[in-house]
mmCIF file of C-alpha atoms in Angstrom:
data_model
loop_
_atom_site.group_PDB
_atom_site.id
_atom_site.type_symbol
_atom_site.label_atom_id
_atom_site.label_comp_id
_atom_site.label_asym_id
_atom_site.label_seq_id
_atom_site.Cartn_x
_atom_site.Cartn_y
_atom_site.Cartn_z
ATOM 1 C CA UNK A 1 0.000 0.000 0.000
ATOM 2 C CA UNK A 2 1.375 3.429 -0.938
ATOM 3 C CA UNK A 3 0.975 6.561 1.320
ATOM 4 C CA UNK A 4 -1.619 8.895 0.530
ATOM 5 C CA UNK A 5 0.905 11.715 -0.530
ATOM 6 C CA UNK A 6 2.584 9.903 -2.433
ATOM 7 C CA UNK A 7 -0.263 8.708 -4.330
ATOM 8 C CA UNK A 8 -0.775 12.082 -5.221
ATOM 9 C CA UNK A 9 2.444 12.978 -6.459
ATOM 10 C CA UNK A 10 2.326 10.270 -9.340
ATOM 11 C CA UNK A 11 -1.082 11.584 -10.628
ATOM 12 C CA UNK A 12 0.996 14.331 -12.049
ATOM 13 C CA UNK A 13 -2.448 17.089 -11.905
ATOM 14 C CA UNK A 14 -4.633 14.340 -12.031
ATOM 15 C CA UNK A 15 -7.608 14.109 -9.514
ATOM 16 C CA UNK A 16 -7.571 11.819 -7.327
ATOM 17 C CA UNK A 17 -10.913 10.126 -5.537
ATOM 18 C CA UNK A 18 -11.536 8.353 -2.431
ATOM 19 C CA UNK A 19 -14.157 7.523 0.095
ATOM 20 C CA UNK A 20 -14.345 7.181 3.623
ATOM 21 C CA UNK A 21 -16.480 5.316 5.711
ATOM 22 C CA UNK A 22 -17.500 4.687 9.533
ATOM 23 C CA UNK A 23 -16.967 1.441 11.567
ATOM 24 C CA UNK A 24 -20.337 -0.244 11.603
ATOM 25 C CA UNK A 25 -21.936 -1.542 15.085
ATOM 26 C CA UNK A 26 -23.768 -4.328 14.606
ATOM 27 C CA UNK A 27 -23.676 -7.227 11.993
ATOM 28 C CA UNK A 28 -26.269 -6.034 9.731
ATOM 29 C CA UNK A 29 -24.558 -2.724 9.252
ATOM 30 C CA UNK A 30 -21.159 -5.098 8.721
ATOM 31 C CA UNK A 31 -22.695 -6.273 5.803
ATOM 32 C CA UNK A 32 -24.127 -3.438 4.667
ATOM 33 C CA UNK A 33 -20.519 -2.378 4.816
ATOM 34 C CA UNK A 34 -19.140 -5.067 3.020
ATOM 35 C CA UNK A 35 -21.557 -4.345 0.247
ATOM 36 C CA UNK A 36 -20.937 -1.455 -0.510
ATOM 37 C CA UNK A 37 -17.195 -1.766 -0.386
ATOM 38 C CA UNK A 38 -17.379 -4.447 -2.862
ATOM 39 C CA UNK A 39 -19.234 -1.953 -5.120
ATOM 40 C CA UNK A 40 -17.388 0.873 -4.370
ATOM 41 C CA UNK A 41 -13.981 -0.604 -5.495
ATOM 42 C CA UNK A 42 -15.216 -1.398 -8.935
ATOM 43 C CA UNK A 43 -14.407 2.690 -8.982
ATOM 44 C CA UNK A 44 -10.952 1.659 -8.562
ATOM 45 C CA UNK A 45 -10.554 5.006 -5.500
ATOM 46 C CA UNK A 46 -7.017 6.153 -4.720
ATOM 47 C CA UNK A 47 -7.896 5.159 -0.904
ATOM 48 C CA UNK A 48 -10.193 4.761 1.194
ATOM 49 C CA UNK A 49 -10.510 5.922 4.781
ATOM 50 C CA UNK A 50 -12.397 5.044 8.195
ATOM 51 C CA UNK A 51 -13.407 6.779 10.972
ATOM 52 C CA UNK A 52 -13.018 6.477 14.512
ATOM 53 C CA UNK A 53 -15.774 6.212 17.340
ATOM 54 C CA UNK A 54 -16.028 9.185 19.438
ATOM 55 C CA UNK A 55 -13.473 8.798 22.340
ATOM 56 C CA UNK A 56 -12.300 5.418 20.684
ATOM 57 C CA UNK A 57 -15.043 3.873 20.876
ATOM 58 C CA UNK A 58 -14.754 1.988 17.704
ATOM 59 C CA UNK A 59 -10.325 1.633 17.473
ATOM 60 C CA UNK A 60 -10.400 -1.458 17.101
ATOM 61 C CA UNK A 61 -13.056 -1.418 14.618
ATOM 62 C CA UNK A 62 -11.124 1.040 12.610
ATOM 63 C CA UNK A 63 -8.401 -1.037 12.034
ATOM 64 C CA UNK A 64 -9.844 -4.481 11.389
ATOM 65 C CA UNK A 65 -11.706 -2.586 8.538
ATOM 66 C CA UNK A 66 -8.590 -0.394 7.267
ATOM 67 C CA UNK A 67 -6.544 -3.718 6.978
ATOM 68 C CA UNK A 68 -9.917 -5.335 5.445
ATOM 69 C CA UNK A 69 -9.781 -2.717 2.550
ATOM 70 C CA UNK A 70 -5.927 -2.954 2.107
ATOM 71 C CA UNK A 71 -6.106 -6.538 2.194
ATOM 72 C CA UNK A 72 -9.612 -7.705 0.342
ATOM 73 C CA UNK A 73 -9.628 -4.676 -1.603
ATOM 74 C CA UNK A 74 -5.946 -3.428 -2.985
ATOM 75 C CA UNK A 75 -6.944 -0.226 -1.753
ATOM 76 C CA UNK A 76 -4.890 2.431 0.141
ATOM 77 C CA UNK A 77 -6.292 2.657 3.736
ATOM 78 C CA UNK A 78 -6.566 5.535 6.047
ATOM 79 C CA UNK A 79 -7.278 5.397 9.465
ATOM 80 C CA UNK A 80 -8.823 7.777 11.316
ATOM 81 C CA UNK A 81 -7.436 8.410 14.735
ATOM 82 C CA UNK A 82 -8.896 11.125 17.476
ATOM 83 C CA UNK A 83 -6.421 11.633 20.655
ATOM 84 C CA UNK A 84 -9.200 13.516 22.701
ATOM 85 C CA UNK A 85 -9.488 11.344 26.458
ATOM 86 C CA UNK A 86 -6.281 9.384 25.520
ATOM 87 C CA UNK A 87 -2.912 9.176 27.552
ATOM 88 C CA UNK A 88 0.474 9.565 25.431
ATOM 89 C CA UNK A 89 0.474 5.241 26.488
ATOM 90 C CA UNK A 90 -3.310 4.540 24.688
ATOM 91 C CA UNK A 91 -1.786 6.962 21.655
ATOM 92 C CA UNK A 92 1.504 5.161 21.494
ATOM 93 C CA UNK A 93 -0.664 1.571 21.731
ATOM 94 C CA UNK A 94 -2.958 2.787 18.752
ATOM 95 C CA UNK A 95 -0.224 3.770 16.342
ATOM 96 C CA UNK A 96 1.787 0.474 17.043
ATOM 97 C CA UNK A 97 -1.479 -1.151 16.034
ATOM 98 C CA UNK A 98 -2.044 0.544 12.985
ATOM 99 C CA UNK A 99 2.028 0.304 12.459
ATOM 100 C CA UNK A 100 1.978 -4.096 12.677
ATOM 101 C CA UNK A 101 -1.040 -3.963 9.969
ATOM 102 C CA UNK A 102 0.546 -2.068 7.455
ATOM 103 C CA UNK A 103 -1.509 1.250 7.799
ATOM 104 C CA UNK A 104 0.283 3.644 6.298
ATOM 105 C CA UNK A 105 -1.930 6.529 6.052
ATOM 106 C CA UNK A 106 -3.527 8.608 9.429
ATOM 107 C CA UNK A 107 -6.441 10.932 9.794
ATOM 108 C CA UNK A 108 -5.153 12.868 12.898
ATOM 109 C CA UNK A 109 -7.812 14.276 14.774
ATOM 110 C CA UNK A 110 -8.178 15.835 18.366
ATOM 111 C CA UNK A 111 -11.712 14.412 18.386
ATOM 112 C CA UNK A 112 -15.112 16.267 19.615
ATOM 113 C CA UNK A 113 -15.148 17.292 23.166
ATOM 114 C CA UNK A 114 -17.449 15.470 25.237
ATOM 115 C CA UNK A 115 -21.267 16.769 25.792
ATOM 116 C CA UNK A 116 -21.943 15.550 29.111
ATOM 117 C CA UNK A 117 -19.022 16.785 30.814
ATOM 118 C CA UNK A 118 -18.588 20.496 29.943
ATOM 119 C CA UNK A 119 -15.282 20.514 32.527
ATOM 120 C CA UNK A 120 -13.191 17.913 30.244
ATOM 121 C CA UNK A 121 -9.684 18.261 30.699
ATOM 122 C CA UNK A 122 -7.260 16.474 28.571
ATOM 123 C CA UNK A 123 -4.927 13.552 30.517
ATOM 124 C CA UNK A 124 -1.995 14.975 32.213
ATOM 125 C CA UNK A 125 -0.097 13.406 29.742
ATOM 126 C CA UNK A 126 -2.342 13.198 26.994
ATOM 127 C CA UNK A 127 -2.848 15.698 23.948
ATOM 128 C CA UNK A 128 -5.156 19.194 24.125
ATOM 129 C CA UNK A 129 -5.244 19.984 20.449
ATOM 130 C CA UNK A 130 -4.645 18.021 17.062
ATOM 131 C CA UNK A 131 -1.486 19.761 16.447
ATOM 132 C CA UNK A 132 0.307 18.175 19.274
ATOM 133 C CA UNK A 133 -0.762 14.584 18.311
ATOM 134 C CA UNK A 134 0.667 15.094 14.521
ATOM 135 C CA UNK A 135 3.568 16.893 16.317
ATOM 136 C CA UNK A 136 3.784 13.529 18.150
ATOM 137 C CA UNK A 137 3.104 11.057 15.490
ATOM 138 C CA UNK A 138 5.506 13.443 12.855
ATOM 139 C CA UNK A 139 8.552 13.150 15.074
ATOM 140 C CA UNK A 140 8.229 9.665 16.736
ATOM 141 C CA UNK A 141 6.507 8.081 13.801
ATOM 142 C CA UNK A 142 7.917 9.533 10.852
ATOM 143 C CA UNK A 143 7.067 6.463 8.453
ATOM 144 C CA UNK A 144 2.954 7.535 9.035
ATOM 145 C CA UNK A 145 1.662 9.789 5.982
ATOM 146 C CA UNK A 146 -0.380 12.424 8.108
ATOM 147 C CA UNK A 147 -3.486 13.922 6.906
ATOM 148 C CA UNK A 148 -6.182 16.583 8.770
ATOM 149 C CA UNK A 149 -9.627 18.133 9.007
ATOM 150 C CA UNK A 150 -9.943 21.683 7.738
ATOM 151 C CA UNK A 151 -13.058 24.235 7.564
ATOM 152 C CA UNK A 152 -13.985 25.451 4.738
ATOM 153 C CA UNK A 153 -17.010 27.825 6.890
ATOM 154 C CA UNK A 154 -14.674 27.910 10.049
ATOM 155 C CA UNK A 155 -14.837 25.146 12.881
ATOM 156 C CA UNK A 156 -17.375 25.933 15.442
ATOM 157 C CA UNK A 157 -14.984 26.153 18.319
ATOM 158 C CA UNK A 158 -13.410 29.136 16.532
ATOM 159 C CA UNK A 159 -14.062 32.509 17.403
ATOM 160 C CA UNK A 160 -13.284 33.787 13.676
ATOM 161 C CA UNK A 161 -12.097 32.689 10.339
ATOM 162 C CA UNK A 162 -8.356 34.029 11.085
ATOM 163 C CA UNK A 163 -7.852 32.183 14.549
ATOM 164 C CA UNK A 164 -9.325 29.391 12.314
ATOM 165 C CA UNK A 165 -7.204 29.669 9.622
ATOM 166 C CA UNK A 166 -3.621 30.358 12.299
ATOM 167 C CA UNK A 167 -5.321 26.866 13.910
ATOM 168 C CA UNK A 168 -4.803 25.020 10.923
ATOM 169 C CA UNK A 169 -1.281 26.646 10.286
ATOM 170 C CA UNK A 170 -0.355 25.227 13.353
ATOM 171 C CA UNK A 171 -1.486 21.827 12.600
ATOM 172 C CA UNK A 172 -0.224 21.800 9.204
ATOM 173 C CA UNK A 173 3.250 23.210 10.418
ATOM 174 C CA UNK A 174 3.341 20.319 12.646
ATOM 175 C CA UNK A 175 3.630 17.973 9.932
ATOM 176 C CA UNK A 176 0.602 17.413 8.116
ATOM 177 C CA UNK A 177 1.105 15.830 4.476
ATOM 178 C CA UNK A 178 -2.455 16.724 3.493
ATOM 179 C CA UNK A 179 -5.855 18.233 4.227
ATOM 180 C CA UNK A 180 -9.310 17.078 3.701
ATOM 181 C CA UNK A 181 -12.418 19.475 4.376
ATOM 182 C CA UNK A 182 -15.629 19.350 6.440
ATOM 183 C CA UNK A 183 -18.207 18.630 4.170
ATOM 184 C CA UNK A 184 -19.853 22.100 1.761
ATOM 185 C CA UNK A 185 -22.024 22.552 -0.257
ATOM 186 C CA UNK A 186 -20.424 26.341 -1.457
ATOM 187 C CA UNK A 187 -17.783 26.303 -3.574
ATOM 188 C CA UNK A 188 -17.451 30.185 -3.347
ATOM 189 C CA UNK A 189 -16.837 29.669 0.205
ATOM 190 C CA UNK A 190 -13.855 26.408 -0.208
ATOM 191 C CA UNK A 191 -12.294 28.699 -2.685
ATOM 192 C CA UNK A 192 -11.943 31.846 -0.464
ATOM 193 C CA UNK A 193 -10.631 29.024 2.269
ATOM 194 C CA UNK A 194 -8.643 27.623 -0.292
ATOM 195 C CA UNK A 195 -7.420 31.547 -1.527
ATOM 196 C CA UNK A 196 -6.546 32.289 2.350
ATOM 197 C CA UNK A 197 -5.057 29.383 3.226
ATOM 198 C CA UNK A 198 -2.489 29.798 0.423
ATOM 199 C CA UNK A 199 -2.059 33.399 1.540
ATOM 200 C CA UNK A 200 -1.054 32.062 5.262
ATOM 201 C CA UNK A 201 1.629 29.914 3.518
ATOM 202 C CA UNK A 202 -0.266 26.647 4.040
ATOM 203 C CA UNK A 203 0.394 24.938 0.942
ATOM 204 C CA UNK A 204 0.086 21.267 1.213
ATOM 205 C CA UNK A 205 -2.943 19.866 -1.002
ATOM 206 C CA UNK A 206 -6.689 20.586 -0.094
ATOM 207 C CA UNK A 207 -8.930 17.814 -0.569
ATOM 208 C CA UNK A 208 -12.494 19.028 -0.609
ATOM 209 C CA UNK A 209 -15.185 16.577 1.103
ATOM 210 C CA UNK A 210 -18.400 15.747 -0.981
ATOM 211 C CA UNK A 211 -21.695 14.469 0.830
ATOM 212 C CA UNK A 212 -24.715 14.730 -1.407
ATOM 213 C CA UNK A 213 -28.157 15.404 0.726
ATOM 214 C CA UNK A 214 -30.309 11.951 -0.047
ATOM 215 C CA UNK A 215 -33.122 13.502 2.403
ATOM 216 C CA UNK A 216 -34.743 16.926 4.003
ATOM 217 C CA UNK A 217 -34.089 15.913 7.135
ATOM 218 C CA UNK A 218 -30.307 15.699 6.414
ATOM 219 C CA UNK A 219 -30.557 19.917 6.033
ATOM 220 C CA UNK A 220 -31.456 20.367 9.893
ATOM 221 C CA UNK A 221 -28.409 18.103 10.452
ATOM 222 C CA UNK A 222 -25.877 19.452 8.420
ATOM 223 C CA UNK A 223 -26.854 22.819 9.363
ATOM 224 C CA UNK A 224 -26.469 22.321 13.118
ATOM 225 C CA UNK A 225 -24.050 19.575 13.989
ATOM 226 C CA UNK A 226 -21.560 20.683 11.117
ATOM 227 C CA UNK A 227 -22.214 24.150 10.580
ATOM 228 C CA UNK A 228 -22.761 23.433 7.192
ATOM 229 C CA UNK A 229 -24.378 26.356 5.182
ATOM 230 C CA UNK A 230 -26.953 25.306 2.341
ATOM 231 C CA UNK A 231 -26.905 27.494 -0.522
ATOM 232 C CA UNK A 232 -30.103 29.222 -0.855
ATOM 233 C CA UNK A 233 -30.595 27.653 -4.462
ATOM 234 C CA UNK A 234 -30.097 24.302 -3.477
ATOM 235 C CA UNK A 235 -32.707 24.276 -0.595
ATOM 236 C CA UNK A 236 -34.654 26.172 -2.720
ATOM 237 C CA UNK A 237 -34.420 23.324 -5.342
ATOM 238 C CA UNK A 238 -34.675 20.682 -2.309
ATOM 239 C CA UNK A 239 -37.719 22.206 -0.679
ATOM 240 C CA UNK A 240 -40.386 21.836 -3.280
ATOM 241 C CA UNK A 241 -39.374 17.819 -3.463
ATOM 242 C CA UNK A 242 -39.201 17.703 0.103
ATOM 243 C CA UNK A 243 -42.111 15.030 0.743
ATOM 244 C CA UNK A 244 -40.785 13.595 -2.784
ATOM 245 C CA UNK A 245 -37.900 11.313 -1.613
ATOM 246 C CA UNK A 246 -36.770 10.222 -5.206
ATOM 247 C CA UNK A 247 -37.323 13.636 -6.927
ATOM 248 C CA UNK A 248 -35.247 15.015 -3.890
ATOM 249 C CA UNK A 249 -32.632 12.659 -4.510
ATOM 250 C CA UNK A 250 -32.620 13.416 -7.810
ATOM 251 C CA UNK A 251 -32.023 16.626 -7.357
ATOM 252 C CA UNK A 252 -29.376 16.721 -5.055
ATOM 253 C CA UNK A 253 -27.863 14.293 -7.318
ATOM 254 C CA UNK A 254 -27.822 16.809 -10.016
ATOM 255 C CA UNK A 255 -26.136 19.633 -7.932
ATOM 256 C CA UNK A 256 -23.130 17.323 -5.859
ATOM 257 C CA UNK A 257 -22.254 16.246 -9.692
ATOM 258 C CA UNK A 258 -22.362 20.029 -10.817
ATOM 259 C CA UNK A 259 -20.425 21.002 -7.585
ATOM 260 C CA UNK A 260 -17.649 18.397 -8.162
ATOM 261 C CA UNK A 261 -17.243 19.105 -11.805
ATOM 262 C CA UNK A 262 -16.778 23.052 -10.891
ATOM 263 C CA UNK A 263 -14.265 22.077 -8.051
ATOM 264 C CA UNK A 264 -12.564 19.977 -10.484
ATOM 265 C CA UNK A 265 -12.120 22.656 -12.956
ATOM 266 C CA UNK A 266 -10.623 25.120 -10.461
ATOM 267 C CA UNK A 267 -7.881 22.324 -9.948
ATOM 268 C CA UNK A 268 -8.839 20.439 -6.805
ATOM 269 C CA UNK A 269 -5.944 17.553 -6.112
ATOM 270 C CA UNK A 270 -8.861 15.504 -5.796
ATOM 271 C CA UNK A 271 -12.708 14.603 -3.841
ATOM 272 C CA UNK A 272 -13.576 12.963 -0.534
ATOM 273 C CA UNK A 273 -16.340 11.265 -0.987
ATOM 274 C CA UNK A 274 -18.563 10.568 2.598
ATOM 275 C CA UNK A 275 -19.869 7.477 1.528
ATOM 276 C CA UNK A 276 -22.226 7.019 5.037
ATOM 277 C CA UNK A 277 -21.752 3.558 4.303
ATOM 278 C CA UNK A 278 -23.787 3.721 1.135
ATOM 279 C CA UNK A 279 -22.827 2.909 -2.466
ATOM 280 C CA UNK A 280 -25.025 3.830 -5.115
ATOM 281 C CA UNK A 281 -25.314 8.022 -5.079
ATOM 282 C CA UNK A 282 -21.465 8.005 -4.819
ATOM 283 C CA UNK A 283 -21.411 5.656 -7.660
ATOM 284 C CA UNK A 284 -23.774 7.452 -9.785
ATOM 285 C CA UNK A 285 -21.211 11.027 -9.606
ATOM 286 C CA UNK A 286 -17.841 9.413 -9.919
ATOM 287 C CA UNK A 287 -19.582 7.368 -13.231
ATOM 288 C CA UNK A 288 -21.123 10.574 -14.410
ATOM 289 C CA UNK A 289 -17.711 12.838 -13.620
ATOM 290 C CA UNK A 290 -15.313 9.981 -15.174
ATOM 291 C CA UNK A 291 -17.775 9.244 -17.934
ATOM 292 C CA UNK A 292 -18.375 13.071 -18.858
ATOM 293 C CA UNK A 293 -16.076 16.090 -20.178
ATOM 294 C CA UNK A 294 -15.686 18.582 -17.257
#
């Protein structure tokens, strides 16, 4: 398996596409998994990554699927890893796991701060911010390919889009190979992130992440957990097929394939696609975006 930055060397300006998924819970959603992976890598993605249960709940999950894609799949893994609630011990154990499987490739995350206890405070020995664990993993693990979040409209723990953007410099400074972005449905916005982050000297490649809506209820969601602004003419659009789930689909369809063929024209390295464990919308833009002139 080849690391992520790497990969994107060779393309020489050529996109590259990959899709991440979450660690399912139950059997059922295992083979829900499994079905859509075996779909999914008929695209033939650069890599693949998974995500990692909120305070760890699902690390062992994330690797057993990681090395399931490497191995099952030829495809480039990436695991996700959040340090939030962890001693430097449980970080060193995790990384030594992912190490001995022949994950190359590391989503470094701080991870979200816990709800029900608004006086969390970090292990004495632990890690406060997402900078100091790819500090950490960049110095002691040097053979890891490093990748992190970025905001496109800000992270919500930030008071403003500068001590947003000096956030990130830190993180990237640190030793971060690449970035992928929250989900957005602007590109006007992701290209004044993209035109500020180059103007702060952070210059490592941007990989904007893609997650069509597939229902109205998703809007409320996106809205509030992620912060996620909807452009007035796609909930416009959405709106009058709300209570018509396959017109709605069809719609949103239409705009995440016009939305990735605009990124791709202003040069993106590349789209994340957040799969949510599902195949076929995914499947229906990549076909329609390899298939189609841009």
């Amino acid at each position: 398996m080849q690391k992520i930055i790497d990969i994107y060397k060779s393309r020489a300006g050529e996109p590259m596409y990959s899709f991440e998924f979450f660690p399912p819970k139950d059997e059922a959603g295992e083979e829900s998994l499994r079905a859509a992976l075996q779909s999914l890598a008929q695209m033939k993605p650069d890599f693949a990554s998974v995500t990692y249960g909120a305070g760890g709940s699902a690390q062992g999950r994330t690797s057993r699927w990681v090395t399931d894609i490497q191995r099952e799949h030829a495809i480039t893994g990436m695991a996700h890893f959040t340090c939030i609630g962890s001693s430097r011990a449980a970080v060193v154990n995790v990384l030594e796991d992912f190490k001995s499987n022949n994950i190359q490739n590391i989503m470094a995350l701080r991870g979200d701060l816990p709800r029900d206890n608004p006086d969390y405070r970090p292990p004495v020995d632990g890690f406060r911010f997402a900078n100091e664990l790819i500090e950490f993993i960049h110095s002691e693990y040097p053979g890891f390919c490093i990748g992190a979040a970025c905001y496109p409209e800000i992270h919500q723990e930030a008071p403003d889009a500068a001590t947003d953007i000096e956030n990130l410099k830190r993180k990237v400074d640190a030793g971060v190979d690449f970035l992928v972005t929250q989900l957005f449905f602007d590109n006007d916005r992701f290209l004044r992130f993209r035109d500020l982050c180059e103007r702060q000297g952070i210059r490592v490649p941007i990989i904007p992440g893609i997650m069509p809506i597939t229902a109205w209820s998703q809007i409320d969601r996106f809205t509030k957990m992620a912060a996620c602004n909807i452009p007035q003419e796609l909930q416009a659009a959405l709106s009058v097929v709300q209570n018509e789930p396959q017109e709605l689909r069809a719609t949103s369809l239409a705009y995440s394939i016009r939305q990735c063929r605009d990124l791709l024209r202003e040069g993106v390295p590349g789209l994340h696609f957040y799969t949510l464990n599902k195949s076929p919308v995914t499947i229906q833009i990549l076909t329609t975006l390899q298939e189609g002139a841009l």
